[in-house]
Short mmCIF file of C-alpha atoms in Angstrom, two decimals:
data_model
loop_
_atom_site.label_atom_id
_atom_site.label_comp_id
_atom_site.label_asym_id
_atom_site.label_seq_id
_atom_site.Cartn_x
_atom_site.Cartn_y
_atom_site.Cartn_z
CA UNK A 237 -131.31 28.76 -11.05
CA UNK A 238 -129.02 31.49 -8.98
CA UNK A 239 -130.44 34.77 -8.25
CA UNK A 240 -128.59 36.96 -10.39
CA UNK A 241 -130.17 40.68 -11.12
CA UNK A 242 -129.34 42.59 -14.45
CA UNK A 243 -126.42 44.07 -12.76
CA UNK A 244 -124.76 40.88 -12.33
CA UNK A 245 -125.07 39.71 -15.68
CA UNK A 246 -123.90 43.28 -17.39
CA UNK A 247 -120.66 42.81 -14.65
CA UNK A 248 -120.42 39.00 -15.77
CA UNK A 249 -120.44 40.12 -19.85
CA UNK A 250 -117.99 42.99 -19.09
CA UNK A 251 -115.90 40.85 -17.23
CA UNK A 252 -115.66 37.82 -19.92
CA UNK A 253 -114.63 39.84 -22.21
CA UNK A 254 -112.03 41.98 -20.49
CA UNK A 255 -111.15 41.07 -16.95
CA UNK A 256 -108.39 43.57 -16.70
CA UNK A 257 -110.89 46.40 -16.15
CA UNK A 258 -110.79 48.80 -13.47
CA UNK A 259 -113.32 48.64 -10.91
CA UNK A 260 -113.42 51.96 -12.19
CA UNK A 261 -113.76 51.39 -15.56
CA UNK A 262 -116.45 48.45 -15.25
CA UNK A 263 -118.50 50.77 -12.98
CA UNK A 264 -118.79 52.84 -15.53
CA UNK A 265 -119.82 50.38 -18.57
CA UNK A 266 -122.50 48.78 -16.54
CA UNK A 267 -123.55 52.17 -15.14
CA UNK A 268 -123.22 51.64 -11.11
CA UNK A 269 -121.29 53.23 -9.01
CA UNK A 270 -117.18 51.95 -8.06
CA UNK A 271 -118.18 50.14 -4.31
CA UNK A 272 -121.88 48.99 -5.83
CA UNK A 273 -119.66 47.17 -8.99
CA UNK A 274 -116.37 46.05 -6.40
CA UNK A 275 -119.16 44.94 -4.03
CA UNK A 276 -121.39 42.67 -6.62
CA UNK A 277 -117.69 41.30 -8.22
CA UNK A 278 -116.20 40.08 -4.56
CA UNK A 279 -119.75 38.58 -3.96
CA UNK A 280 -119.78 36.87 -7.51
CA UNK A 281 -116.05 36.14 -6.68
CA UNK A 282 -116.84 34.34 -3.30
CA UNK A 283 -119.78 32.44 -4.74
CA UNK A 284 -117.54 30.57 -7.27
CA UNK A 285 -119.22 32.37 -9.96
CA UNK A 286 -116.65 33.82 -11.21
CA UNK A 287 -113.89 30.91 -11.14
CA UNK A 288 -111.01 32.76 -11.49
CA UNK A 289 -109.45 35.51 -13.91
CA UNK A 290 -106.35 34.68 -16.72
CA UNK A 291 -104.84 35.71 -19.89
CA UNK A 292 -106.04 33.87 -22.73
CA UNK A 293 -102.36 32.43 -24.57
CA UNK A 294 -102.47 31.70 -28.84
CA UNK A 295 -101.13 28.26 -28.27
CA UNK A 296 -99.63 28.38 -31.74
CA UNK A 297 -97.24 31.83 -30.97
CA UNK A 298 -95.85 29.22 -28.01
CA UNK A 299 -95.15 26.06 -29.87
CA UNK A 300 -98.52 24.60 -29.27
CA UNK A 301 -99.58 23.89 -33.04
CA UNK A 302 -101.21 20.64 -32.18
CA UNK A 303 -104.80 20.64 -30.92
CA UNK A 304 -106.18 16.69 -30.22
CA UNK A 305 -109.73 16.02 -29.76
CA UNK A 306 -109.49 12.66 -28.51
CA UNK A 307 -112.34 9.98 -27.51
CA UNK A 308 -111.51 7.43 -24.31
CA UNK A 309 -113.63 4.82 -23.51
CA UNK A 310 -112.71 2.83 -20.07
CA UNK A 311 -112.96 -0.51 -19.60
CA UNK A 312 -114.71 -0.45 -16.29
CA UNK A 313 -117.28 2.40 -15.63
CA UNK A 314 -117.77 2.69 -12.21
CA UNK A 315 -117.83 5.77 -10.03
CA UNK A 316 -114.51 5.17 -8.58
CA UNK A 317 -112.63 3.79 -12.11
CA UNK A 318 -114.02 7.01 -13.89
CA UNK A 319 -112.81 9.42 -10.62
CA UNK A 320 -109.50 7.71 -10.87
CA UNK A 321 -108.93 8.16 -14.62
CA UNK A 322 -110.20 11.95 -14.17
CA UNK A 323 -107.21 12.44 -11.29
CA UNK A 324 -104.77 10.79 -13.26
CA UNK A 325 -105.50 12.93 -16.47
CA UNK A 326 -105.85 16.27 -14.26
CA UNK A 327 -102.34 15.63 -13.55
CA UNK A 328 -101.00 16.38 -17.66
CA UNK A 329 -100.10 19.37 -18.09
CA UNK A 330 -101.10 19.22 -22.10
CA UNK A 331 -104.87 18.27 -21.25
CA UNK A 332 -106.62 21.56 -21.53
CA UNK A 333 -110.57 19.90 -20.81
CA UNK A 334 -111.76 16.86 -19.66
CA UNK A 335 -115.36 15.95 -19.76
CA UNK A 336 -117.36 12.65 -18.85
CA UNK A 337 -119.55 12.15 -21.45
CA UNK A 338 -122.32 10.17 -22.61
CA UNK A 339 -123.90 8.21 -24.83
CA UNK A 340 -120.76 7.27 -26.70
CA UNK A 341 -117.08 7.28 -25.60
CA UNK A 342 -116.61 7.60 -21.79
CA UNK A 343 -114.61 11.31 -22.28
CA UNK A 344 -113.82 13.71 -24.10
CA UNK A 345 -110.28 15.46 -24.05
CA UNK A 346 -109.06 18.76 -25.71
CA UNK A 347 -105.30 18.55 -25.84
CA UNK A 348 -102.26 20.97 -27.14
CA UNK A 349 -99.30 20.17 -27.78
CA UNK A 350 -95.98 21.34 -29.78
CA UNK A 351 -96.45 18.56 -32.91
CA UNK A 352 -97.07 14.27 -33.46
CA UNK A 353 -94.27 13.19 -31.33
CA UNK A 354 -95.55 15.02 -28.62
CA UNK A 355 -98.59 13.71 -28.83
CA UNK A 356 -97.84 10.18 -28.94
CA UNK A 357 -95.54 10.74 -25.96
CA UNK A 358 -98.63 11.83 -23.85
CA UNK A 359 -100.83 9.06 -25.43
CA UNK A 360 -98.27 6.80 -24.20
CA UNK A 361 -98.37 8.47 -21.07
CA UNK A 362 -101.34 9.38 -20.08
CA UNK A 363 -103.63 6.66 -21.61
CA UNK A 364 -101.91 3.71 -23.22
CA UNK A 365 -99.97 3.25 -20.07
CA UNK A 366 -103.85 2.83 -18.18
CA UNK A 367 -104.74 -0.60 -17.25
CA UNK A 368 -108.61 0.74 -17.87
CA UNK A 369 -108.18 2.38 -21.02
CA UNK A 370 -109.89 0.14 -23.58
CA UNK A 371 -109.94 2.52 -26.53
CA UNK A 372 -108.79 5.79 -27.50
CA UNK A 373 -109.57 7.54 -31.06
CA UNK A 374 -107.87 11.15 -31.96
CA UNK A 375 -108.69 13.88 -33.76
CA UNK A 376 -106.58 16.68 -34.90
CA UNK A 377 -107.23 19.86 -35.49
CA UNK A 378 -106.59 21.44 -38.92
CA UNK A 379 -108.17 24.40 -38.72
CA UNK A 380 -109.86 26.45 -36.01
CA UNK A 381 -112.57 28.41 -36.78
CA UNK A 382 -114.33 29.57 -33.35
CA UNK A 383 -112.77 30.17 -30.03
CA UNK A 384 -114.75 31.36 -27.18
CA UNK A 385 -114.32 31.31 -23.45
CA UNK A 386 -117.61 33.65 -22.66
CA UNK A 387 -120.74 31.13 -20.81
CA UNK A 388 -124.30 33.15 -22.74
CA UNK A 389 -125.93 35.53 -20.89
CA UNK A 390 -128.92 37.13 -20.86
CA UNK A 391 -131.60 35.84 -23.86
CA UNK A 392 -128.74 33.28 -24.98
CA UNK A 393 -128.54 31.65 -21.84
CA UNK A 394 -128.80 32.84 -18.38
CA UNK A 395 -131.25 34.70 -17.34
CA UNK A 396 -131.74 37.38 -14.78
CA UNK A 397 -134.24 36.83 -11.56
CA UNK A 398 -137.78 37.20 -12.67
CA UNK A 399 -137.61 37.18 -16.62
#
């Protein structure tokens, strides 16, 4: 478990949900001072705990109306097969997440893209077109009804040093 203080968590919630703020700004929402809050954010920063910080894009106000949820199962499982299809689906630009999985299907694999053709083109591409790809099952998207990008903190999740 990492060795993160109350601090750190109040910086991590502040910073999930706005990471534009000023050092300024979040030093004064988590009640520290500027260099104490700039300090604990390059630390979190060079620790990888913080992976990096974006915009958040509505895929559908860019021609992204398509969200797949699709299911891949490999035909052989070992280390290096699974590695190689990872690398080779890391490489599509339309495949948001990719996560081994198990028991079940050997992925799972949030897609967008603009509508069906679009999608079959990067089924084609990306798994049909696999010599290890035994099976792969879609799901679309017809409504979404939660979105978050924010990892719990405190009494949802982690937890600070001590409690």
């Amino acid at each position: 478990m990492p060795d993160f203080d109350d601090l750190d968590l109040r910086i991590l919630e502040q910073l999930q949900s706005d990471s534009s703020l000023t050092n300024h700004e979040l030093s004064r929402r988590v009640h520290a001072s500027a260099p104490t809050c700039l300090r604990r954010v390059r630390r979190l920063m060079d620790e990888g705990v913080i992976e990096k910080q974006v915009a958040i894009l509505d895929p559908t106000k860019l021609g992204s109306s398509l969200t797949a949820i699709i299911e891949i199962t490999l035909d052989i499982q070992t280390i290096e097969a699974l590695q190689e299809f990872e690398a080779h689906v890391a490489q599509e630009p339309a495949i948001l997440q990719c996560y081994r999985v198990s028991p079940g299907p050997d992925f799972i694999i949030m897609a967008h893209v603009a509508d069906m053709p679009a999608y079959h083109a990067m089924a084609h591409r990306v798994f049909t077109s696999q010599a290890n790809v035994r099976n792969v099952r879609s799901f679309f998207s017809i409504h979404r009804s939660k979105f978050e990008t924010r990892v719990p903190l405190g009494t949802e999740g982690v937890r600070p040093h001590g409690v």
